[in-house]
Amino acid sequence: MENQNTEVLFGLYDDETDLLSAIEVANKEHLDIMDVYTPFPVHGLDPLLGLEESRLHQAGFIYGAIGALFGFSFMTWVFVRDWPTIFGGKPYWSVPAFIPITFELTVLFASIGMVVTFYTVCGLGPGVVNPILDTRITDDKFCIAFDATDMDEDGVDKIKSFLSSTGASEVNTKTI
Amino acid sequence: MSAVVSPIREPLILGGKTYHQMTEDICAPTEKTPSKAWMVAFVLAVTLLGVYVFSVVWTIWVGIGSWNLNRTINWAWDITNFVWWVGIGHAGTLISAILLLFRQKWRTGVNRAAEAMTIFAVVCAGQFPIIHMGRVWFAIFIFPYPNTRGPLWVNFNSPLLWDVFAISTYFTVSLLFWYTGLVPDLATVRDRAKGLRQKLYNIACFGWTGSAKHWQRWESLSLILAGLATPLVLSVHTIVSFDFATSVIPGWHTTIFPPYFVAGAIFSGFAMVQTLMLIARKVLNLKEYITLEHVETMNKVILLTGSMVGVAYLTELFIAWYSGYIYEQFAFYNRVMGPYFWAYIGMMSCNVLVPQLFWSKKLRRSVQWTWFLAVYVNIGMWFERFVIIETSLVRGYLPSSWSYYSPTWVEVGLFVGSLGLFSTLFLIFTRLAPVIALAEVKAILKSSGDQYIGENAKPHGDDH
């Protein structure tokens, strides 16, 4: 993570409506926003930042399908091939009786798979230490961050004036 | 934000809170020295937990013979407790998953604690079938894995095995759902902490940053987990009811069981949420987040599900009579008039009659009344399971095998002690994590805070 130091220039806003209107201005001025950090999910943020819809649900469907297939085919193999047993005069391949476990495994595989995928693609997990720009971002501050590593002074000034003119209560830099 | 809120909606967050005040209020219980009330409760809970541990050790050491089971009544308090606890574990997922899909904003005030109760209740429930195995070290035999006994597989056609899969899946999914919701709030606690505490919370919150893309994925994940948990929660108690419904014992062999059990589970789950949250909101100073509006809404759910359970009881009686099948008729005659008539009275009065008081708006909004009625419901739902299980067993097809059952001190100790296990876990939870879903409550502030909607709202020119 610490291969190279990034100089981050960021502004903190007090309200999500200020944040949203500031991003609209930034889009008009073609400023390159590095990331936006908020204390809670702000609705209407994704389209402004041009974030595509998450594909987690597609992954979830695939995991669920694997779970269903695995559960059903495993029970089929056990009761038809590996150890055929008659229960209550029913056929070996007693499909209705397999449904509950197939369903449970579908849900189990989809849930575990999606949660693991979520933390992996977000780069989150036990022991991960991510740089924190400001400790109040998880409290009540809404942050727009710019990568200022290769910026000249004019660029920095432009961003700073953008941040203060759109109502940022604080403008800071931090090297991470 | 642009969400349209009906003017008749009551505010869900009182006191004109700012985001920062919300953080302060909700994180406070994890940061302050515990109050006296918490200490007293914790000592009591751990004492009961001690009773539980002692009873479990006694059961395993002496054997199942220390219970009063016999050849006619081969399971009793253990399965009753199991079903009771699983039922209690249904409210959390209902609140967090089904109400998320229905976009009910009031769920944010209570979902975190209710989900925690779900997990702890399932922990309690899961113990009973395992203890009943006697030789608990063979509990692993219930899972299908390659073994040296053939390999001999488990019976996938058995509802008892479906139960194993249902309960373990339910526990896993609830835990994942709950913890994923908890991660951003643990990050809030981390960012307020220093030193070792900060490091530990950073491990617990997985290094959460609050990046926009992470939030987007997080919301997507929550929504789909909710979509998965909704059929799951309905399936779990359905499968628990199959334990009985697929047998041929009169009184158990009923097609009405799945919906009847699910309604009863939600009923008892909400009652347990009321019982604990009414105390927690007072002790932890969260009255502005868990408002009378929340209490009243949950009481409406209790009234609805209680009435559904009542209809199910009457339907059972009617169908038993209407079937013309003498064994079924006898089972229900025996249920009402037999040796356990007192349990039937307890069940009917606590589950059907008492919740009807919630038709009164005054009682729905009274904290004391709600608490007492919720305790009644908890007791009533325990009786329901006892009635279904015991009355059907004591008077079976063979009169020569008719018997009676009353518990030994070990069985009583297990039940009372499991309350201690549950309370201990819950009390520890209130010290470690925010008991209210902080990020989610913040997200509804603009549409549900009392400075924005309701009687005391300040007019906002630019919001319209």
mmCIF file of N, CA and C in Angstrom, chain A residues 9-120:
data_model
loop_
_atom_site.group_PDB
_atom_site.id
_atom_site.type_symbol
_atom_site.label_atom_id
_atom_site.label_comp_id
_atom_site.label_asym_id
_atom_site.label_seq_id
_atom_site.Cartn_x
_atom_site.Cartn_y
_atom_site.Cartn_z
ATOM 1 N N LEU A 9 -5.457 16.309 -1.518
ATOM 2 C CA LEU A 9 -6.031 17.609 -1.174
ATOM 3 C C LEU A 9 -7.531 17.381 -1.015
ATOM 4 N N PHE A 10 -8.054 17.715 0.148
ATOM 5 C CA PHE A 10 -9.465 17.393 0.338
ATOM 6 C C PHE A 10 -10.225 18.497 1.068
ATOM 7 N N GLY A 11 -11.499 18.553 0.782
ATOM 8 C CA GLY A 11 -12.369 19.522 1.437
ATOM 9 C C GLY A 11 -13.428 18.788 2.227
ATOM 10 N N LEU A 12 -13.777 19.328 3.400
ATOM 11 C CA LEU A 12 -14.803 18.705 4.233
ATOM 12 C C LEU A 12 -16.054 19.579 4.212
ATOM 13 N N TYR A 13 -17.179 18.949 3.963
ATOM 14 C CA TYR A 13 -18.455 19.665 3.929
ATOM 15 C C TYR A 13 -19.277 19.217 5.138
ATOM 16 N N ASP A 14 -20.196 20.107 5.543
ATOM 17 C CA ASP A 14 -20.990 19.786 6.736
ATOM 18 C C ASP A 14 -22.305 19.108 6.406
ATOM 19 N N ASP A 15 -22.690 19.126 5.151
ATOM 20 C CA ASP A 15 -24.019 18.617 4.830
ATOM 21 C C ASP A 15 -23.982 17.921 3.477
ATOM 22 N N GLU A 16 -24.812 16.865 3.331
ATOM 23 C CA GLU A 16 -24.736 16.104 2.086
ATOM 24 C C GLU A 16 -25.285 16.904 0.911
ATOM 25 N N THR A 17 -26.189 17.867 1.150
ATOM 26 C CA THR A 17 -26.690 18.660 0.016
ATOM 27 C C THR A 17 -25.584 19.551 -0.542
ATOM 28 N N ASP A 18 -24.737 20.113 0.359
ATOM 29 C CA ASP A 18 -23.579 20.892 -0.105
ATOM 30 C C ASP A 18 -22.650 20.011 -0.920
ATOM 31 N N LEU A 19 -22.455 18.791 -0.435
ATOM 32 C CA LEU A 19 -21.563 17.865 -1.120
ATOM 33 C C LEU A 19 -22.051 17.592 -2.536
ATOM 34 N N LEU A 20 -23.368 17.294 -2.653
ATOM 35 C CA LEU A 20 -23.903 16.953 -3.967
ATOM 36 C C LEU A 20 -23.794 18.132 -4.926
ATOM 37 N N SER A 21 -24.118 19.368 -4.440
ATOM 38 C CA SER A 21 -24.041 20.499 -5.368
ATOM 39 C C SER A 21 -22.587 20.798 -5.714
ATOM 40 N N ALA A 22 -21.648 20.568 -4.766
ATOM 41 C CA ALA A 22 -20.233 20.787 -5.060
ATOM 42 C C ALA A 22 -19.761 19.829 -6.150
ATOM 43 N N ILE A 23 -20.223 18.583 -6.093
ATOM 44 C CA ILE A 23 -19.780 17.617 -7.109
ATOM 45 C C ILE A 23 -20.334 18.008 -8.482
ATOM 46 N N GLU A 24 -21.557 18.553 -8.486
ATOM 47 C CA GLU A 24 -22.098 19.028 -9.764
ATOM 48 C C GLU A 24 -21.205 20.113 -10.359
ATOM 49 N N VAL A 25 -20.760 21.037 -9.498
ATOM 50 C CA VAL A 25 -19.868 22.103 -9.966
ATOM 51 C C VAL A 25 -18.567 21.494 -10.481
ATOM 52 N N ALA A 26 -18.031 20.538 -9.700
ATOM 53 C CA ALA A 26 -16.767 19.905 -10.104
ATOM 54 C C ALA A 26 -16.901 19.228 -11.458
ATOM 55 N N ASN A 27 -18.068 18.602 -11.693
ATOM 56 C CA ASN A 27 -18.275 17.960 -12.984
ATOM 57 C C ASN A 27 -18.292 18.984 -14.110
ATOM 58 N N LYS A 28 -18.916 20.156 -13.836
ATOM 59 C CA LYS A 28 -18.968 21.202 -14.870
ATOM 60 C C LYS A 28 -17.566 21.708 -15.169
ATOM 61 N N GLU A 29 -16.747 21.844 -14.108
ATOM 62 C CA GLU A 29 -15.399 22.388 -14.302
ATOM 63 C C GLU A 29 -14.400 21.308 -14.714
ATOM 64 N N HIS A 30 -14.863 20.083 -14.890
ATOM 65 C CA HIS A 30 -14.036 18.945 -15.305
ATOM 66 C C HIS A 30 -12.887 18.703 -14.336
ATOM 67 N N LEU A 31 -13.172 18.777 -13.046
ATOM 68 C CA LEU A 31 -12.136 18.462 -12.055
ATOM 69 C C LEU A 31 -12.118 16.951 -11.845
ATOM 70 N N ASP A 32 -10.926 16.428 -11.624
ATOM 71 C CA ASP A 32 -10.778 14.982 -11.517
ATOM 72 C C ASP A 32 -10.842 14.566 -10.044
ATOM 73 N N ILE A 33 -12.034 14.182 -9.598
ATOM 74 C CA ILE A 33 -12.206 13.804 -8.188
ATOM 75 C C ILE A 33 -11.581 12.435 -7.956
ATOM 76 N N MET A 34 -10.744 12.319 -6.906
ATOM 77 C CA MET A 34 -10.138 11.026 -6.617
ATOM 78 C C MET A 34 -11.157 10.116 -5.936
ATOM 79 N N ASP A 35 -11.764 10.616 -4.870
ATOM 80 C CA ASP A 35 -12.775 9.813 -4.173
ATOM 81 C C ASP A 35 -13.625 10.728 -3.313
ATOM 82 N N VAL A 36 -14.764 10.201 -2.923
ATOM 83 C CA VAL A 36 -15.657 10.929 -2.035
ATOM 84 C C VAL A 36 -15.918 10.037 -0.835
ATOM 85 N N TYR A 37 -15.799 10.597 0.370
ATOM 86 C CA TYR A 37 -16.012 9.806 1.587
ATOM 87 C C TYR A 37 -17.176 10.408 2.370
ATOM 88 N N THR A 38 -18.088 9.558 2.805
ATOM 89 C CA THR A 38 -19.251 10.053 3.541
ATOM 90 C C THR A 38 -19.500 9.179 4.762
ATOM 91 N N PRO A 39 -20.178 9.728 5.792
ATOM 92 C CA PRO A 39 -20.464 8.925 6.986
ATOM 93 C C PRO A 39 -21.585 7.919 6.773
ATOM 94 N N PHE A 40 -22.403 8.134 5.761
ATOM 95 C CA PHE A 40 -23.493 7.187 5.495
ATOM 96 C C PHE A 40 -23.746 7.207 3.992
ATOM 97 N N PRO A 41 -24.456 6.211 3.457
ATOM 98 C CA PRO A 41 -24.677 6.203 2.010
ATOM 99 C C PRO A 41 -25.527 7.393 1.591
ATOM 100 N N VAL A 42 -24.988 8.258 0.752
ATOM 101 C CA VAL A 42 -25.733 9.428 0.298
ATOM 102 C C VAL A 42 -26.374 9.092 -1.038
ATOM 103 N N HIS A 43 -27.680 9.188 -1.091
ATOM 104 C CA HIS A 43 -28.360 8.817 -2.329
ATOM 105 C C HIS A 43 -28.249 9.941 -3.344
ATOM 106 N N GLY A 44 -28.025 9.563 -4.590
ATOM 107 C CA GLY A 44 -27.834 10.551 -5.649
ATOM 108 C C GLY A 44 -26.374 10.816 -5.920
ATOM 109 N N LEU A 45 -25.496 10.184 -5.146
ATOM 110 C CA LEU A 45 -24.058 10.406 -5.315
ATOM 111 C C LEU A 45 -23.504 9.607 -6.498
ATOM 112 N N ASP A 46 -23.982 8.368 -6.646
ATOM 113 C CA ASP A 46 -23.400 7.479 -7.659
ATOM 114 C C ASP A 46 -23.484 8.053 -9.071
ATOM 115 N N PRO A 47 -24.682 8.533 -9.526
ATOM 116 C CA PRO A 47 -24.730 9.055 -10.899
ATOM 117 C C PRO A 47 -23.829 10.276 -11.084
ATOM 118 N N LEU A 48 -23.726 11.119 -10.043
ATOM 119 C CA LEU A 48 -22.881 12.303 -10.170
ATOM 120 C C LEU A 48 -21.420 11.917 -10.345
ATOM 121 N N LEU A 49 -21.004 10.870 -9.633
ATOM 122 C CA LEU A 49 -19.607 10.450 -9.738
ATOM 123 C C LEU A 49 -19.386 9.531 -10.928
ATOM 124 N N GLY A 50 -20.476 9.216 -11.620
ATOM 125 C CA GLY A 50 -20.348 8.314 -12.763
ATOM 126 C C GLY A 50 -20.011 6.891 -12.367
ATOM 127 N N LEU A 51 -20.441 6.487 -11.150
ATOM 128 C CA LEU A 51 -20.176 5.110 -10.726
ATOM 129 C C LEU A 51 -21.177 4.179 -11.384
ATOM 130 N N GLU A 52 -20.660 3.123 -11.966
ATOM 131 C CA GLU A 52 -21.571 2.144 -12.556
ATOM 132 C C GLU A 52 -22.228 1.325 -11.456
ATOM 133 N N GLU A 53 -23.390 0.784 -11.782
ATOM 134 C CA GLU A 53 -24.088 -0.054 -10.809
ATOM 135 C C GLU A 53 -23.205 -1.241 -10.439
ATOM 136 N N SER A 54 -23.235 -1.597 -9.152
ATOM 137 C CA SER A 54 -22.414 -2.720 -8.706
ATOM 138 C C SER A 54 -22.891 -4.023 -9.351
ATOM 139 N N ARG A 55 -21.927 -4.880 -9.661
ATOM 140 C CA ARG A 55 -22.309 -6.166 -10.262
ATOM 141 C C ARG A 55 -22.363 -7.276 -9.219
ATOM 142 N N LEU A 56 -22.406 -6.879 -7.940
ATOM 143 C CA LEU A 56 -22.441 -7.886 -6.873
ATOM 144 C C LEU A 56 -23.616 -8.841 -7.008
ATOM 145 N N HIS A 57 -24.762 -8.299 -7.444
ATOM 146 C CA HIS A 57 -25.930 -9.178 -7.509
ATOM 147 C C HIS A 57 -25.762 -10.259 -8.565
ATOM 148 N N GLN A 58 -25.010 -9.915 -9.635
ATOM 149 C CA GLN A 58 -24.758 -10.964 -10.637
ATOM 150 C C GLN A 58 -23.875 -12.061 -10.036
ATOM 151 N N ALA A 59 -22.855 -11.604 -9.292
ATOM 152 C CA ALA A 59 -22.000 -12.584 -8.616
ATOM 153 C C ALA A 59 -22.846 -13.431 -7.675
ATOM 154 N N GLY A 60 -23.750 -12.773 -6.948
ATOM 155 C CA GLY A 60 -24.619 -13.485 -6.009
ATOM 156 C C GLY A 60 -25.447 -14.552 -6.706
ATOM 157 N N PHE A 61 -25.955 -14.220 -7.882
ATOM 158 C CA PHE A 61 -26.759 -15.195 -8.622
ATOM 159 C C PHE A 61 -25.916 -16.422 -8.970
ATOM 160 N N ILE A 62 -24.670 -16.158 -9.408
ATOM 161 C CA ILE A 62 -23.807 -17.280 -9.786
ATOM 162 C C ILE A 62 -23.506 -18.159 -8.571
ATOM 163 N N TYR A 63 -23.165 -17.524 -7.447
ATOM 164 C CA TYR A 63 -22.883 -18.307 -6.231
ATOM 165 C C TYR A 63 -24.104 -19.133 -5.831
ATOM 166 N N GLY A 64 -25.279 -18.498 -5.903
ATOM 167 C CA GLY A 64 -26.507 -19.205 -5.534
ATOM 168 C C GLY A 64 -26.744 -20.397 -6.439
ATOM 169 N N ALA A 65 -26.525 -20.196 -7.741
ATOM 170 C CA ALA A 65 -26.721 -21.293 -8.692
ATOM 171 C C ALA A 65 -25.756 -22.432 -8.392
ATOM 172 N N ILE A 66 -24.515 -22.079 -8.048
ATOM 173 C CA ILE A 66 -23.548 -23.129 -7.701
ATOM 174 C C ILE A 66 -24.042 -23.897 -6.469
ATOM 175 N N GLY A 67 -24.528 -23.162 -5.470
ATOM 176 C CA GLY A 67 -25.022 -23.805 -4.245
ATOM 177 C C GLY A 67 -26.169 -24.752 -4.537
ATOM 178 N N ALA A 68 -27.102 -24.299 -5.360
ATOM 179 C CA ALA A 68 -28.268 -25.126 -5.682
ATOM 180 C C ALA A 68 -27.827 -26.396 -6.407
ATOM 181 N N LEU A 69 -26.969 -26.209 -7.416
ATOM 182 C CA LEU A 69 -26.516 -27.366 -8.182
ATOM 183 C C LEU A 69 -25.742 -28.331 -7.305
ATOM 184 N N PHE A 70 -24.838 -27.766 -6.483
ATOM 185 C CA PHE A 70 -24.019 -28.610 -5.621
ATOM 186 C C PHE A 70 -24.900 -29.414 -4.667
ATOM 187 N N GLY A 71 -25.811 -28.724 -3.973
ATOM 188 C CA GLY A 71 -26.659 -29.394 -2.983
ATOM 189 C C GLY A 71 -27.472 -30.501 -3.617
ATOM 190 N N PHE A 72 -28.130 -30.140 -4.715
ATOM 191 C CA PHE A 72 -29.034 -31.112 -5.329
ATOM 192 C C PHE A 72 -28.269 -32.303 -5.913
ATOM 193 N N SER A 73 -27.160 -32.001 -6.605
ATOM 194 C CA SER A 73 -26.458 -33.123 -7.227
ATOM 195 C C SER A 73 -25.757 -33.986 -6.182
ATOM 196 N N PHE A 74 -25.322 -33.364 -5.072
ATOM 197 C CA PHE A 74 -24.686 -34.166 -4.030
ATOM 198 C C PHE A 74 -25.685 -35.148 -3.413
ATOM 199 N N MET A 75 -26.875 -34.646 -3.097
ATOM 200 C CA MET A 75 -27.880 -35.549 -2.512
ATOM 201 C C MET A 75 -28.272 -36.634 -3.507
ATOM 202 N N THR A 76 -28.379 -36.247 -4.773
ATOM 203 C CA THR A 76 -28.696 -37.237 -5.814
ATOM 204 C C THR A 76 -27.618 -38.317 -5.865
ATOM 205 N N TRP A 77 -26.358 -37.890 -5.868
ATOM 206 C CA TRP A 77 -25.257 -38.856 -5.936
ATOM 207 C C TRP A 77 -25.285 -39.786 -4.731
ATOM 208 N N VAL A 78 -25.498 -39.220 -3.530
ATOM 209 C CA VAL A 78 -25.479 -40.038 -2.319
ATOM 210 C C VAL A 78 -26.593 -41.084 -2.355
ATOM 211 N N PHE A 79 -27.796 -40.664 -2.705
ATOM 212 C CA PHE A 79 -28.932 -41.571 -2.555
ATOM 213 C C PHE A 79 -29.208 -42.420 -3.797
ATOM 214 N N VAL A 80 -28.636 -42.038 -4.938
ATOM 215 C CA VAL A 80 -28.863 -42.842 -6.127
ATOM 216 C C VAL A 80 -27.659 -43.724 -6.432
ATOM 217 N N ARG A 81 -26.444 -43.185 -6.282
ATOM 218 C CA ARG A 81 -25.250 -43.913 -6.661
ATOM 219 C C ARG A 81 -24.488 -44.505 -5.481
ATOM 220 N N ASP A 82 -24.180 -43.634 -4.486
ATOM 221 C CA ASP A 82 -23.218 -44.076 -3.482
ATOM 222 C C ASP A 82 -23.826 -45.025 -2.467
ATOM 223 N N TRP A 83 -24.999 -44.735 -1.975
ATOM 224 C CA TRP A 83 -25.593 -45.578 -0.939
ATOM 225 C C TRP A 83 -27.108 -45.535 -1.091
ATOM 226 N N PRO A 84 -27.651 -46.226 -2.097
ATOM 227 C CA PRO A 84 -29.100 -46.154 -2.308
ATOM 228 C C PRO A 84 -29.848 -46.763 -1.122
ATOM 229 N N THR A 85 -30.806 -46.021 -0.622
ATOM 230 C CA THR A 85 -31.588 -46.480 0.526
ATOM 231 C C THR A 85 -33.052 -46.146 0.264
ATOM 232 N N ILE A 86 -33.916 -47.054 0.667
ATOM 233 C CA ILE A 86 -35.345 -46.759 0.515
ATOM 234 C C ILE A 86 -35.854 -46.197 1.832
ATOM 235 N N PHE A 87 -36.446 -45.032 1.773
ATOM 236 C CA PHE A 87 -37.078 -44.446 2.959
ATOM 237 C C PHE A 87 -38.575 -44.369 2.701
ATOM 238 N N GLY A 88 -39.333 -45.040 3.504
ATOM 239 C CA GLY A 88 -40.791 -44.946 3.429
ATOM 240 C C GLY A 88 -41.348 -45.345 2.070
ATOM 241 N N GLY A 89 -40.701 -46.287 1.382
ATOM 242 C CA GLY A 89 -41.222 -46.749 0.119
ATOM 243 C C GLY A 89 -41.111 -45.744 -1.014
ATOM 244 N N LYS A 90 -40.356 -44.681 -0.804
ATOM 245 C CA LYS A 90 -40.206 -43.659 -1.847
ATOM 246 C C LYS A 90 -39.069 -44.068 -2.790
ATOM 247 N N PRO A 91 -39.062 -43.490 -3.999
ATOM 248 C CA PRO A 91 -37.951 -43.766 -4.911
ATOM 249 C C PRO A 91 -36.635 -43.265 -4.342
ATOM 250 N N TYR A 92 -35.522 -43.814 -4.850
ATOM 251 C CA TYR A 92 -34.208 -43.331 -4.386
ATOM 252 C C TYR A 92 -34.069 -41.842 -4.641
ATOM 253 N N TRP A 93 -34.500 -41.470 -5.873
ATOM 254 C CA TRP A 93 -34.349 -40.072 -6.264
ATOM 255 C C TRP A 93 -35.620 -39.315 -5.866
ATOM 256 N N SER A 94 -35.772 -39.043 -4.553
ATOM 257 C CA SER A 94 -37.019 -38.438 -4.053
ATOM 258 C C SER A 94 -36.859 -36.921 -4.060
ATOM 259 N N VAL A 95 -37.114 -36.348 -5.225
ATOM 260 C CA VAL A 95 -36.835 -34.932 -5.462
ATOM 261 C C VAL A 95 -37.491 -33.974 -4.457
ATOM 262 N N PRO A 96 -38.789 -34.111 -4.160
ATOM 263 C CA PRO A 96 -39.399 -33.120 -3.256
ATOM 264 C C PRO A 96 -38.685 -33.032 -1.917
ATOM 265 N N ALA A 97 -38.188 -34.175 -1.429
ATOM 266 C CA ALA A 97 -37.524 -34.165 -0.127
ATOM 267 C C ALA A 97 -36.171 -33.467 -0.193
ATOM 268 N N PHE A 98 -35.637 -33.294 -1.394
ATOM 269 C CA PHE A 98 -34.337 -32.624 -1.512
ATOM 270 C C PHE A 98 -34.476 -31.102 -1.563
ATOM 271 N N ILE A 99 -35.694 -30.626 -1.782
ATOM 272 C CA ILE A 99 -35.880 -29.179 -2.007
ATOM 273 C C ILE A 99 -35.431 -28.328 -0.810
ATOM 274 N N PRO A 100 -35.840 -28.661 0.436
ATOM 275 C CA PRO A 100 -35.447 -27.763 1.535
ATOM 276 C C PRO A 100 -33.940 -27.557 1.630
ATOM 277 N N ILE A 101 -33.172 -28.645 1.557
ATOM 278 C CA ILE A 101 -31.724 -28.497 1.705
ATOM 279 C C ILE A 101 -31.144 -27.779 0.491
ATOM 280 N N THR A 102 -31.676 -28.062 -0.704
ATOM 281 C CA THR A 102 -31.201 -27.341 -1.897
ATOM 282 C C THR A 102 -31.415 -25.838 -1.714
ATOM 283 N N PHE A 103 -32.583 -25.476 -1.195
ATOM 284 C CA PHE A 103 -32.868 -24.056 -0.981
ATOM 285 C C PHE A 103 -31.898 -23.445 0.027
ATOM 286 N N GLU A 104 -31.706 -24.144 1.142
ATOM 287 C CA GLU A 104 -30.823 -23.592 2.173
ATOM 288 C C GLU A 104 -29.417 -23.403 1.629
ATOM 289 N N LEU A 105 -28.937 -24.364 0.846
ATOM 290 C CA LEU A 105 -27.571 -24.247 0.324
ATOM 291 C C LEU A 105 -27.466 -23.138 -0.716
ATOM 292 N N THR A 106 -28.553 -22.911 -1.465
ATOM 293 C CA THR A 106 -28.544 -21.788 -2.410
ATOM 294 C C THR A 106 -28.310 -20.487 -1.662
ATOM 295 N N VAL A 107 -29.084 -20.299 -0.610
ATOM 296 C CA VAL A 107 -28.968 -19.061 0.165
ATOM 297 C C VAL A 107 -27.596 -18.975 0.829
ATOM 298 N N LEU A 108 -27.137 -20.090 1.365
ATOM 299 C CA LEU A 108 -25.857 -20.088 2.081
ATOM 300 C C LEU A 108 -24.705 -19.733 1.139
ATOM 301 N N PHE A 109 -24.664 -20.394 -0.011
ATOM 302 C CA PHE A 109 -23.571 -20.132 -0.958
ATOM 303 C C PHE A 109 -23.642 -18.689 -1.463
ATOM 304 N N ALA A 110 -24.836 -18.228 -1.809
ATOM 305 C CA ALA A 110 -24.971 -16.870 -2.345
ATOM 306 C C ALA A 110 -24.515 -15.854 -1.303
ATOM 307 N N SER A 111 -24.912 -16.050 -0.050
ATOM 308 C CA SER A 111 -24.577 -15.064 0.982
ATOM 309 C C SER A 111 -23.085 -15.046 1.266
ATOM 310 N N ILE A 112 -22.526 -16.223 1.524
ATOM 311 C CA ILE A 112 -21.103 -16.256 1.848
ATOM 312 C C ILE A 112 -20.296 -15.732 0.662
ATOM 313 N N GLY A 113 -20.644 -16.199 -0.533
ATOM 314 C CA GLY A 113 -19.903 -15.774 -1.720
ATOM 315 C C GLY A 113 -19.950 -14.275 -1.909
ATOM 316 N N MET A 114 -21.129 -13.684 -1.748
ATOM 317 C CA MET A 114 -21.248 -12.251 -1.959
ATOM 318 C C MET A 114 -20.500 -11.455 -0.910
ATOM 319 N N VAL A 115 -20.578 -11.899 0.335
ATOM 320 C CA VAL A 115 -19.896 -11.154 1.391
ATOM 321 C C VAL A 115 -18.383 -11.213 1.176
ATOM 322 N N VAL A 116 -17.877 -12.413 0.842
ATOM 323 C CA VAL A 116 -16.435 -12.527 0.600
ATOM 324 C C VAL A 116 -16.037 -11.659 -0.593
ATOM 325 N N THR A 117 -16.843 -11.702 -1.657
ATOM 326 C CA THR A 117 -16.549 -10.877 -2.829
ATOM 327 C C THR A 117 -16.558 -9.393 -2.470
ATOM 328 N N PHE A 118 -17.549 -8.995 -1.688
ATOM 329 C CA PHE A 118 -17.653 -7.582 -1.304
ATOM 330 C C PHE A 118 -16.381 -7.103 -0.615
ATOM 331 N N TYR A 119 -15.933 -7.851 0.382
ATOM 332 C CA TYR A 119 -14.742 -7.392 1.112
ATOM 333 C C TYR A 119 -13.496 -7.487 0.246
ATOM 334 N N THR A 120 -13.449 -8.474 -0.645
ATOM 335 C CA THR A 120 -12.269 -8.598 -1.497
ATOM 336 C C THR A 120 -12.183 -7.436 -2.486
#
